[in-house]
Amino acid sequence: MRSLKRANSARCSTLLVLGGLAALLCSLVRNSRTPCLVEVGTAAVDPDVLFNVVFWCLVLACASLKVATRERSSARAESRPMRESEPTRDMLLLRRRFLPVFWFFKMADWLQGPYFYDVYISKVIDGEPATTDLVARFFLTGFVSSALMGALIGRLVDGRGRKAGSLAFTAFYALSALSTRANSLPLLYAGRVAGGIGTSLLFSAPEAWFVGEHQRGGFDSQWLSDTFGLAYIGDSIVAISAGQFAGLVAAQGGPSAPFMLSLLFLACGAMVVLATWRENTAATATSGVASVDPKDRGVSIADAWRHIVADPRILCVGAVQALFEGAMYIFVLQWPPAVIGVLPGQDVPFGKVFSCLMASCMVGSSVFGPFTRIQPVEKAAAGMLLVAAVAMGIATNWSGSLPCVLTSFFLFEACVGFYFPAMGTLRSKYLPDSHRGVMMAMIRIPENIIVVTVMLTIQGLGLQGSLACSTAALALAFLAMLRLCTLKGRAGGALA
């Protein structure tokens, strides 16, 4: 009873914090005449102060959620039969092998993001300074290479090994980072191709390795969901830290310095993989939930495609991923101009806004575990997608309103934090391990097509048009998830 009271108290404090944050943002009804201040009620507040307050409110909300979750877990553990806890030690050992590698790899990825534009716009090629159009072409090159090579990479990951694929990621990402030191156009394009290949490996090999080991060990599926939730809570902290590290080293060594720093984390991740991971492939990671027929051991793109079209649940999972992540990448490109639009003539503290977005993401990851313990992950994800679509719709229709834009963006980022562990759980549930890597890579092809299409038409779409595309994609993702909810009880797929 005492634990329940503490958990209820923590939940109440979380609601109070979130309510206070909403009230704070809703009080921002107009910009001050003072160019570097924003009016909060009747007081003028520096945007730096505003976003600092928002950031710490979000951190407090996340901490309260973690306290509530821990109290509930403790109360549940006290009443749980001992036999249900038997796999815990082995599962924790697997988690300790996976999570540090995941966070090292994500740190390397996050370090390169904030200064992507700066590092390329600062180039002087053949005596001419780089242009915005050239930077856009570099950006698109990475997406196109990921789309074109993704399916083949997934096949190699499943056939040759997920450990080998994770090590290959570090090599390709290191080459991409090193290329930012060059002023040669062919080398810069080659670096972006390597970066696109590395991105495909990052989003397929480590997760496929972990799920394969989890299934080989025969662990309870709830431990898988818990691990994904923990991974993406940590990912939000890593992203916030990466932004701070990137700013510090860039101030000393220029815009390519964060890329050089990422090499350290790539090396650390590679060393942990070499020291602690055993190899698994589609043919070996077969004990536990999923089973692989010997004829499926020769993984091919055609085989994976036949599995996808034969099981509508896999199609739904793929559609949700492609649509949501396509909308997310459009948002990544459009939130800076959107914030500039609601703070005209002011010095926008992008680093602090980014920290607030990542803190919102951490809140979303924190609520994933509690939600999925009381309802199926499919229903929880459907609710999240509905909230995300509504939030983006508000930002689209009220793009000139500071409180609407900020509240909607922070709410959407909370949905992003919920989405990643939810999608990791859904992929582990519905994608057969025999074709997991190649399927994950194939799903990224339509996602990349969505992003590239919007990027190529962004001048005509404008800010509102781009956000409207995100809203439409999120609404379609919600419908696909509703369809999955009606199909989840059918036989077939990975768990048949």
Short mmCIF file of C-alpha atoms in Angstrom, two decimals:
data_model
loop_
_atom_site.label_atom_id
_atom_site.label_comp_id
_atom_site.label_asym_id
_atom_site.label_seq_id
_atom_site.Cartn_x
_atom_site.Cartn_y
_atom_site.Cartn_z
CA MET A 1 0.00 0.00 0.00
CA ARG A 2 2.85 2.38 0.84
CA SER A 3 4.49 1.70 -2.54
CA LEU A 4 1.19 2.36 -4.29
CA LYS A 5 0.81 5.68 -2.49
CA ARG A 6 4.34 6.73 -3.46
CA ALA A 7 3.66 5.76 -7.06
CA ASN A 8 0.40 7.74 -7.09
CA SER A 9 2.23 10.71 -5.57
CA ALA A 10 4.89 10.55 -8.26
CA ARG A 11 2.26 10.37 -10.98
CA CYS A 12 0.45 13.36 -9.51
CA SER A 13 3.68 15.37 -9.38
CA THR A 14 4.30 14.48 -13.02
CA LEU A 15 0.85 15.72 -14.01
CA LEU A 16 1.41 18.93 -12.06
CA VAL A 17 4.74 19.50 -13.81
CA LEU A 18 3.24 18.86 -17.24
CA GLY A 19 0.25 21.05 -16.41
CA GLY A 20 2.55 23.84 -15.29
CA LEU A 21 4.57 23.48 -18.48
CA ALA A 22 1.42 23.72 -20.59
CA ALA A 23 0.29 26.80 -18.65
CA LEU A 24 3.72 28.38 -19.13
CA LEU A 25 3.64 27.84 -22.89
CA CYS A 26 0.02 28.94 -23.24
CA SER A 27 0.86 32.21 -21.50
CA LEU A 28 3.20 33.10 -24.39
CA VAL A 29 0.55 34.97 -26.33
CA ARG A 30 2.70 37.49 -28.15
CA ASN A 31 6.30 38.61 -28.64
CA SER A 32 7.67 41.50 -26.66
CA ARG A 33 8.66 44.74 -28.32
CA THR A 34 12.09 44.16 -26.81
CA PRO A 35 13.83 42.21 -29.59
CA CYS A 36 15.55 39.62 -27.39
CA LEU A 37 12.65 38.98 -25.00
CA VAL A 38 9.42 36.98 -25.02
CA GLU A 39 6.42 38.00 -22.92
CA VAL A 40 5.30 35.46 -20.32
CA GLY A 41 2.12 36.89 -18.90
CA THR A 42 3.08 40.47 -18.14
CA ALA A 43 6.81 39.81 -17.72
CA ALA A 44 9.39 39.81 -20.46
CA VAL A 45 11.61 36.72 -20.39
CA ASP A 46 14.79 35.98 -22.31
CA PRO A 47 14.27 32.99 -24.68
CA ASP A 48 17.34 31.36 -23.09
CA VAL A 49 15.65 31.52 -19.69
CA LEU A 50 12.36 30.30 -21.13
CA PHE A 51 13.86 27.19 -22.71
CA ASN A 52 15.97 26.50 -19.61
CA VAL A 53 12.78 26.49 -17.51
CA VAL A 54 10.99 24.25 -20.02
CA PHE A 55 13.95 21.87 -20.13
CA TRP A 56 14.12 21.41 -16.37
CA CYS A 57 10.34 21.00 -16.13
CA LEU A 58 10.59 18.18 -18.66
CA VAL A 59 13.52 16.60 -16.81
CA LEU A 60 11.53 16.76 -13.55
CA ALA A 61 8.55 15.16 -15.28
CA CYS A 62 10.77 12.35 -16.55
CA ALA A 63 12.30 11.82 -13.10
CA SER A 64 8.84 11.64 -11.54
CA LEU A 65 7.77 9.07 -14.10
CA LYS A 66 10.84 6.96 -13.37
CA VAL A 67 10.12 7.08 -9.62
CA ALA A 68 6.53 6.01 -10.22
CA THR A 69 7.64 3.19 -12.52
CA ARG A 70 10.27 1.95 -10.07
CA GLU A 71 7.78 1.90 -7.20
CA ARG A 72 5.29 -0.11 -9.23
CA SER A 73 8.03 -2.51 -10.34
CA SER A 74 9.13 -3.02 -6.72
CA ALA A 75 5.58 -3.71 -5.58
CA ARG A 76 5.07 -6.17 -8.43
CA ALA A 77 8.36 -7.94 -7.72
CA GLU A 78 7.39 -8.48 -4.07
CA SER A 79 4.28 -10.43 -5.09
CA ARG A 80 5.84 -12.26 -8.05
CA PRO A 81 6.61 -15.98 -7.70
CA MET A 82 10.35 -16.68 -7.60
CA ARG A 83 10.23 -18.88 -10.69
CA GLU A 84 9.15 -15.89 -12.81
CA SER A 85 12.43 -14.13 -11.96
CA GLU A 86 14.73 -17.00 -12.96
CA PRO A 87 15.76 -15.58 -16.38
CA THR A 88 16.50 -12.15 -14.93
CA ARG A 89 20.24 -12.69 -14.41
CA ASP A 90 20.84 -14.00 -17.93
CA MET A 91 18.66 -11.26 -19.37
CA LEU A 92 20.59 -8.60 -17.47
CA LEU A 93 23.87 -10.00 -18.82
CA LEU A 94 22.51 -9.75 -22.36
CA ARG A 95 21.28 -6.23 -21.65
CA ARG A 96 24.72 -5.20 -20.39
CA ARG A 97 26.29 -6.43 -23.60
CA PHE A 98 23.79 -4.64 -25.85
CA LEU A 99 23.03 -1.28 -24.23
CA PRO A 100 26.58 0.16 -24.00
CA VAL A 101 27.15 -0.64 -27.67
CA PHE A 102 23.81 0.88 -28.64
CA TRP A 103 24.60 4.08 -26.73
CA PHE A 104 28.15 4.34 -28.09
CA PHE A 105 26.82 4.00 -31.63
CA LYS A 106 24.03 6.50 -31.04
CA MET A 107 26.45 9.00 -29.49
CA ALA A 108 28.55 8.81 -32.66
CA ASP A 109 25.42 9.37 -34.73
CA TRP A 110 24.10 12.27 -32.63
CA LEU A 111 27.47 14.03 -32.58
CA GLN A 112 27.39 14.37 -36.37
CA GLY A 113 23.86 15.75 -36.62
CA PRO A 114 24.04 19.28 -35.17
CA TYR A 115 26.94 20.37 -37.41
CA PHE A 116 26.00 18.58 -40.62
CA TYR A 117 25.00 21.83 -42.32
CA ASP A 118 27.91 23.86 -40.94
CA VAL A 119 30.60 21.37 -41.90
CA TYR A 120 29.52 21.27 -45.55
CA ILE A 121 28.58 24.92 -46.00
CA SER A 122 32.07 25.85 -44.75
CA LYS A 123 33.76 23.98 -47.63
CA VAL A 124 35.61 25.76 -50.42
CA ILE A 125 35.70 23.49 -53.48
CA ASP A 126 37.80 24.44 -56.51
CA GLY A 127 38.01 27.97 -55.17
CA GLU A 128 34.22 28.33 -54.81
CA PRO A 129 32.36 28.32 -51.47
CA ALA A 130 29.75 25.63 -50.99
CA THR A 131 26.12 26.63 -51.55
CA THR A 132 22.92 25.66 -49.78
CA ASP A 133 21.89 23.65 -52.84
CA LEU A 134 25.13 21.66 -52.65
CA VAL A 135 24.53 20.92 -48.95
CA ALA A 136 21.03 19.71 -49.83
CA ARG A 137 22.53 17.40 -52.48
CA PHE A 138 24.95 15.99 -49.89
CA PHE A 139 22.00 15.40 -47.57
CA LEU A 140 19.99 13.65 -50.28
CA THR A 141 22.99 11.53 -51.30
CA GLY A 142 22.96 9.85 -47.90
CA PHE A 143 19.25 9.07 -48.12
CA VAL A 144 19.47 7.79 -51.68
CA SER A 145 22.43 5.52 -50.93
CA SER A 146 20.59 4.15 -47.91
CA ALA A 147 17.50 3.48 -50.03
CA LEU A 148 19.39 1.84 -52.90
CA MET A 149 21.71 -0.29 -50.78
CA GLY A 150 19.41 -0.97 -47.83
CA ALA A 151 17.87 -4.25 -48.95
CA LEU A 152 21.22 -5.73 -50.01
CA ILE A 153 22.76 -4.64 -46.72
CA GLY A 154 19.93 -6.28 -44.79
CA ARG A 155 20.47 -9.52 -46.69
CA LEU A 156 24.19 -9.47 -45.90
CA VAL A 157 23.49 -8.74 -42.22
CA ASP A 158 21.15 -11.73 -41.95
CA GLY A 159 23.40 -14.04 -43.95
CA ARG A 160 26.90 -13.00 -42.81
CA GLY A 161 26.13 -12.03 -39.25
CA ARG A 162 24.70 -9.22 -37.13
CA LYS A 163 27.94 -8.79 -35.17
CA ALA A 164 29.85 -8.36 -38.44
CA GLY A 165 27.19 -5.89 -39.60
CA SER A 166 27.61 -3.82 -36.44
CA LEU A 167 31.38 -3.70 -36.94
CA ALA A 168 30.85 -2.73 -40.58
CA PHE A 169 28.70 0.18 -39.37
CA THR A 170 31.63 1.57 -37.39
CA ALA A 171 33.89 1.32 -40.45
CA PHE A 172 31.47 3.07 -42.84
CA TYR A 173 30.58 5.78 -40.32
CA ALA A 174 34.26 6.39 -39.61
CA LEU A 175 34.92 6.83 -43.34
CA SER A 176 32.00 9.25 -43.54
CA ALA A 177 33.34 11.27 -40.60
CA LEU A 178 36.87 11.38 -41.99
CA SER A 179 35.59 12.60 -45.36
CA THR A 180 34.43 15.86 -43.74
CA ARG A 181 38.09 16.92 -43.53
CA ALA A 182 38.35 16.89 -47.34
CA ASN A 183 37.66 19.70 -49.81
CA SER A 184 37.33 17.36 -52.78
CA LEU A 185 33.84 17.02 -54.22
CA PRO A 186 34.22 13.28 -55.10
CA LEU A 187 35.51 12.51 -51.59
CA LEU A 188 32.67 14.44 -49.97
CA TYR A 189 30.08 12.58 -52.05
CA ALA A 190 31.81 9.27 -51.29
CA GLY A 191 31.62 10.13 -47.61
CA ARG A 192 27.88 10.71 -47.86
CA VAL A 193 27.42 7.37 -49.64
CA ALA A 194 29.36 5.69 -46.83
CA GLY A 195 27.21 7.54 -44.30
CA GLY A 196 24.02 6.29 -45.95
CA ILE A 197 25.27 2.70 -45.90
CA GLY A 198 26.31 3.14 -42.27
CA THR A 199 22.85 4.44 -41.38
CA SER A 200 21.22 1.33 -42.87
CA LEU A 201 23.57 -0.84 -40.80
CA LEU A 202 22.94 1.18 -37.62
CA PHE A 203 19.18 0.71 -37.86
CA SER A 204 19.31 -3.00 -38.67
CA ALA A 205 22.36 -4.88 -37.38
CA PRO A 206 22.52 -4.06 -33.61
CA GLU A 207 18.77 -4.49 -33.07
CA ALA A 208 18.70 -7.71 -35.11
CA TRP A 209 21.62 -9.05 -33.03
CA PHE A 210 19.88 -8.26 -29.75
CA VAL A 211 16.52 -9.72 -30.79
CA GLY A 212 18.25 -12.83 -32.13
CA GLU A 213 20.09 -13.35 -28.83
CA HIS A 214 16.89 -12.68 -26.89
CA GLN A 215 15.02 -15.33 -28.86
CA ARG A 216 17.93 -17.76 -28.59
CA GLY A 217 17.79 -17.36 -24.80
CA GLY A 218 14.01 -17.87 -24.70
CA PHE A 219 13.41 -14.82 -22.50
CA ASP A 220 9.99 -13.34 -21.77
CA SER A 221 8.84 -10.77 -24.34
CA GLN A 222 8.25 -8.18 -21.60
CA TRP A 223 12.01 -8.06 -20.98
CA LEU A 224 12.45 -7.17 -24.64
CA SER A 225 10.02 -4.25 -24.32
CA ASP A 226 11.68 -3.10 -21.10
CA THR A 227 15.11 -3.16 -22.72
CA PHE A 228 13.95 -1.13 -25.72
CA GLY A 229 12.35 1.39 -23.37
CA LEU A 230 15.57 1.70 -21.39
CA ALA A 231 17.62 1.95 -24.59
CA TYR A 232 15.67 4.94 -25.86
CA ILE A 233 15.51 6.70 -22.50
CA GLY A 234 19.30 6.47 -22.55
CA ASP A 235 19.31 7.56 -26.20
CA SER A 236 17.59 10.82 -25.24
CA ILE A 237 20.23 11.47 -22.57
CA VAL A 238 22.93 10.60 -25.09
CA ALA A 239 21.42 13.04 -27.61
CA ILE A 240 21.34 15.88 -25.07
CA SER A 241 24.95 15.15 -24.08
CA ALA A 242 26.02 14.89 -27.73
CA GLY A 243 24.63 18.34 -28.45
CA GLN A 244 26.65 19.80 -25.59
CA PHE A 245 29.85 17.93 -26.54
CA ALA A 246 29.45 18.91 -30.19
CA GLY A 247 29.13 22.57 -29.28
CA LEU A 248 32.21 22.50 -27.06
CA VAL A 249 34.52 20.79 -29.54
CA ALA A 250 33.19 22.78 -32.50
CA ALA A 251 34.01 26.01 -30.67
CA GLN A 252 37.62 24.84 -30.38
CA GLY A 253 38.20 22.84 -33.56
CA GLY A 254 35.62 24.01 -36.08
CA PRO A 255 32.53 22.26 -37.50
CA SER A 256 34.41 19.05 -38.38
CA ALA A 257 35.55 18.52 -34.77
CA PRO A 258 32.32 16.74 -33.66
CA PHE A 259 32.78 14.30 -36.55
CA MET A 260 36.31 13.56 -35.35
CA LEU A 261 35.05 13.09 -31.78
CA SER A 262 32.52 10.55 -33.06
CA LEU A 263 35.45 8.33 -34.08
CA LEU A 264 36.23 7.79 -30.38
CA PHE A 265 32.74 6.47 -29.65
CA LEU A 266 32.73 4.32 -32.79
CA ALA A 267 36.00 2.76 -31.61
CA CYS A 268 34.61 2.17 -28.10
CA GLY A 269 31.50 0.49 -29.50
CA ALA A 270 33.56 -1.69 -31.83
CA MET A 271 35.80 -2.83 -28.97
CA VAL A 272 32.81 -3.82 -26.82
CA VAL A 273 31.30 -5.75 -29.75
CA LEU A 274 34.57 -7.59 -30.37
CA ALA A 275 35.01 -8.40 -26.68
CA THR A 276 31.48 -9.40 -25.62
CA TRP A 277 29.26 -10.27 -28.59
CA ARG A 278 29.00 -13.69 -30.19
CA GLU A 279 27.98 -13.88 -33.81
CA ASN A 280 24.42 -14.66 -34.75
CA THR A 281 22.78 -14.91 -38.16
CA ALA A 282 19.31 -15.71 -39.44
CA ALA A 283 20.31 -19.38 -39.35
CA THR A 284 21.72 -19.47 -35.82
CA ALA A 285 19.48 -17.13 -33.80
CA THR A 286 16.57 -19.53 -34.04
CA SER A 287 15.89 -21.00 -30.63
CA GLY A 288 13.16 -19.51 -28.51
CA VAL A 289 10.09 -17.83 -30.00
CA ALA A 290 10.85 -18.04 -33.71
CA SER A 291 11.92 -21.00 -35.74
CA VAL A 292 13.63 -21.07 -39.11
CA ASP A 293 13.06 -23.69 -41.75
CA PRO A 294 16.32 -24.88 -43.35
CA LYS A 295 15.11 -23.75 -46.76
CA ASP A 296 14.96 -20.17 -45.42
CA ARG A 297 18.62 -20.08 -44.48
CA GLY A 298 19.60 -18.81 -47.89
CA VAL A 299 18.22 -15.34 -47.22
CA SER A 300 17.26 -13.39 -50.34
CA ILE A 301 15.43 -10.16 -51.06
CA ALA A 302 12.78 -12.09 -53.01
CA ASP A 303 12.20 -14.42 -50.04
CA ALA A 304 11.80 -11.45 -47.71
CA TRP A 305 9.36 -9.77 -50.11
CA ARG A 306 7.24 -12.94 -50.29
CA HIS A 307 7.08 -13.04 -46.49
CA ILE A 308 6.03 -9.38 -46.37
CA VAL A 309 3.18 -9.66 -48.89
CA ALA A 310 2.01 -12.98 -47.41
CA ASP A 311 1.47 -11.55 -43.92
CA PRO A 312 -0.57 -8.32 -43.75
CA ARG A 313 0.68 -7.76 -40.20
CA ILE A 314 4.22 -7.32 -41.49
CA LEU A 315 2.88 -4.91 -44.12
CA CYS A 316 1.18 -2.89 -41.39
CA VAL A 317 4.32 -2.74 -39.26
CA GLY A 318 6.35 -1.68 -42.29
CA ALA A 319 3.80 0.97 -43.26
CA VAL A 320 3.77 2.43 -39.75
CA GLN A 321 7.57 2.61 -39.66
CA ALA A 322 7.94 4.15 -43.12
CA LEU A 323 5.19 6.73 -42.56
CA PHE A 324 6.12 7.72 -39.01
CA GLU A 325 9.85 7.97 -39.62
CA GLY A 326 9.26 9.81 -42.89
CA ALA A 327 7.17 12.35 -40.95
CA MET A 328 9.85 12.50 -38.27
CA TYR A 329 12.64 13.32 -40.72
CA ILE A 330 10.50 16.05 -42.31
CA PHE A 331 10.01 17.45 -38.80
CA VAL A 332 13.77 17.34 -38.19
CA LEU A 333 14.26 19.54 -41.26
CA GLN A 334 11.41 21.95 -40.48
CA TRP A 335 11.44 22.61 -36.75
CA PRO A 336 14.26 25.21 -36.89
CA PRO A 337 12.48 27.46 -39.45
CA ALA A 338 9.20 26.93 -37.59
CA VAL A 339 10.73 28.15 -34.32
CA ILE A 340 12.35 31.09 -36.12
CA GLY A 341 8.92 31.95 -37.51
CA VAL A 342 7.34 32.26 -34.05
CA LEU A 343 10.33 34.16 -32.62
CA PRO A 344 10.90 36.72 -35.39
CA GLY A 345 13.85 39.03 -35.01
CA GLN A 346 15.16 37.15 -31.98
CA ASP A 347 18.28 35.11 -31.36
CA VAL A 348 16.87 31.57 -31.17
CA PRO A 349 18.88 29.32 -28.79
CA PHE A 350 18.74 26.25 -31.03
CA GLY A 351 20.91 24.18 -28.70
CA LYS A 352 18.49 24.71 -25.83
CA VAL A 353 15.45 24.09 -28.02
CA PHE A 354 17.09 20.83 -29.15
CA SER A 355 17.69 19.87 -25.50
CA CYS A 356 13.99 20.50 -24.75
CA LEU A 357 13.00 18.29 -27.69
CA MET A 358 15.27 15.50 -26.47
CA ALA A 359 13.95 15.85 -22.92
CA SER A 360 10.42 15.50 -24.33
CA CYS A 361 11.60 12.38 -26.14
CA MET A 362 12.91 11.03 -22.84
CA VAL A 363 9.48 11.58 -21.24
CA GLY A 364 7.88 9.54 -24.02
CA SER A 365 10.36 6.68 -23.57
CA SER A 366 9.69 6.73 -19.82
CA VAL A 367 5.96 6.14 -20.21
CA PHE A 368 6.38 3.29 -22.70
CA GLY A 369 7.01 0.61 -20.07
CA PRO A 370 4.05 1.47 -17.79
CA PHE A 371 1.64 1.77 -20.73
CA THR A 372 2.61 -1.57 -22.29
CA ARG A 373 2.18 -3.37 -18.96
CA ILE A 374 -1.51 -2.49 -18.83
CA GLN A 375 -2.42 -2.83 -22.52
CA PRO A 376 -1.03 -4.46 -25.67
CA VAL A 377 1.75 -2.59 -27.41
CA GLU A 378 -0.40 -2.35 -30.56
CA LYS A 379 -3.13 -0.38 -28.77
CA ALA A 380 -0.62 1.79 -26.94
CA ALA A 381 1.13 2.57 -30.22
CA ALA A 382 -2.19 3.43 -31.90
CA GLY A 383 -2.93 5.96 -29.17
CA MET A 384 0.55 7.43 -29.53
CA LEU A 385 0.14 7.79 -33.31
CA LEU A 386 -3.19 9.56 -32.87
CA VAL A 387 -1.62 12.03 -30.43
CA ALA A 388 1.31 12.58 -32.82
CA ALA A 389 -1.02 13.28 -35.76
CA VAL A 390 -3.11 15.72 -33.72
CA ALA A 391 -0.01 17.50 -32.41
CA MET A 392 1.46 17.91 -35.89
CA GLY A 393 -1.92 19.05 -37.21
CA ILE A 394 -2.06 21.78 -34.57
CA ALA A 395 1.46 22.93 -35.48
CA THR A 396 0.45 22.99 -39.15
CA ASN A 397 -2.72 25.03 -38.70
CA TRP A 398 -1.38 27.41 -36.04
CA SER A 399 2.21 27.71 -37.28
CA GLY A 400 2.31 31.39 -36.29
CA SER A 401 1.41 30.79 -32.64
CA LEU A 402 4.33 30.36 -30.24
CA PRO A 403 2.44 28.34 -27.57
CA CYS A 404 0.80 26.09 -30.17
CA VAL A 405 4.03 25.41 -32.05
CA LEU A 406 6.17 24.71 -28.98
CA THR A 407 3.57 22.61 -27.17
CA SER A 408 2.86 20.61 -30.34
CA PHE A 409 6.54 20.04 -31.09
CA PHE A 410 7.33 18.91 -27.54
CA LEU A 411 4.29 16.61 -27.57
CA PHE A 412 5.34 15.15 -30.92
CA GLU A 413 8.86 14.50 -29.60
CA ALA A 414 7.34 12.69 -26.62
CA CYS A 415 5.56 10.49 -29.18
CA VAL A 416 8.91 9.91 -30.90
CA GLY A 417 10.33 8.73 -27.57
CA PHE A 418 7.42 6.30 -27.22
CA TYR A 419 7.59 5.19 -30.85
CA PHE A 420 11.09 3.72 -30.96
CA PRO A 421 10.74 1.14 -28.16
CA ALA A 422 7.22 0.36 -29.41
CA MET A 423 8.43 -0.24 -32.96
CA GLY A 424 11.36 -2.32 -31.71
CA THR A 425 8.89 -4.51 -29.82
CA LEU A 426 6.56 -4.81 -32.82
CA ARG A 427 9.39 -5.74 -35.18
CA SER A 428 10.59 -8.43 -32.77
CA LYS A 429 7.04 -9.77 -32.57
CA TYR A 430 6.04 -9.85 -36.23
CA LEU A 431 9.20 -9.93 -38.35
CA PRO A 432 10.57 -13.50 -38.72
CA ASP A 433 14.16 -13.76 -37.54
CA SER A 434 15.08 -15.57 -40.76
CA HIS A 435 14.61 -12.32 -42.69
CA ARG A 436 14.70 -9.64 -39.99
CA GLY A 437 17.70 -7.67 -41.23
CA VAL A 438 16.68 -7.56 -44.88
CA MET A 439 13.07 -6.68 -43.99
CA MET A 440 14.18 -3.82 -41.74
CA ALA A 441 16.33 -2.48 -44.56
CA MET A 442 13.55 -2.86 -47.14
CA ILE A 443 11.13 -0.93 -44.93
CA ARG A 444 13.55 2.01 -44.98
CA ILE A 445 13.25 2.30 -48.78
CA PRO A 446 9.74 3.87 -48.85
CA GLU A 447 10.71 5.94 -45.80
CA ASN A 448 13.66 7.41 -47.71
CA ILE A 449 11.48 7.98 -50.78
CA ILE A 450 9.05 10.04 -48.66
CA VAL A 451 11.85 12.21 -47.29
CA VAL A 452 13.58 12.70 -50.65
CA THR A 453 10.27 13.60 -52.36
CA VAL A 454 9.48 16.26 -49.76
CA MET A 455 13.05 17.58 -49.88
CA LEU A 456 12.91 17.96 -53.66
CA THR A 457 9.62 19.89 -53.48
CA ILE A 458 10.25 21.80 -50.26
CA GLN A 459 10.56 25.19 -51.96
CA GLY A 460 7.04 24.86 -53.35
CA LEU A 461 5.56 23.27 -50.23
CA GLY A 462 6.89 25.81 -47.76
CA LEU A 463 6.78 25.32 -43.99
CA GLN A 464 3.05 24.69 -43.69
CA GLY A 465 3.00 22.37 -46.69
CA SER A 466 5.87 20.29 -45.28
CA LEU A 467 4.22 20.03 -41.86
CA ALA A 468 0.95 19.10 -43.60
CA CYS A 469 2.78 16.22 -45.33
CA SER A 470 3.99 15.07 -41.90
CA THR A 471 0.46 15.28 -40.53
CA ALA A 472 -0.92 13.21 -43.41
CA ALA A 473 1.80 10.58 -43.00
CA LEU A 474 1.09 10.32 -39.26
CA ALA A 475 -2.65 9.97 -39.88
CA LEU A 476 -1.99 7.14 -42.36
CA ALA A 477 0.36 5.50 -39.84
CA PHE A 478 -2.44 5.63 -37.25
CA LEU A 479 -4.82 3.89 -39.68
CA ALA A 480 -2.19 1.23 -40.42
CA MET A 481 -1.76 0.59 -36.69
CA LEU A 482 -5.53 0.28 -36.24
CA ARG A 483 -5.48 -2.33 -39.00
CA LEU A 484 -2.68 -4.18 -37.18
CA CYS A 485 -4.78 -4.21 -34.01
CA THR A 486 -7.51 -6.09 -35.88
CA LEU A 487 -5.02 -8.54 -37.42
CA LYS A 488 -2.81 -9.36 -34.45
CA GLY A 489 -4.79 -12.41 -33.41
CA ARG A 490 -4.49 -14.12 -36.78
CA ALA A 491 -2.15 -17.05 -37.32
CA GLY A 492 1.00 -16.74 -39.36
CA GLY A 493 4.04 -14.52 -39.31
CA ALA A 494 6.95 -14.73 -37.02
CA LEU A 495 5.12 -16.25 -34.11
CA ALA A 496 3.04 -18.83 -35.92
#
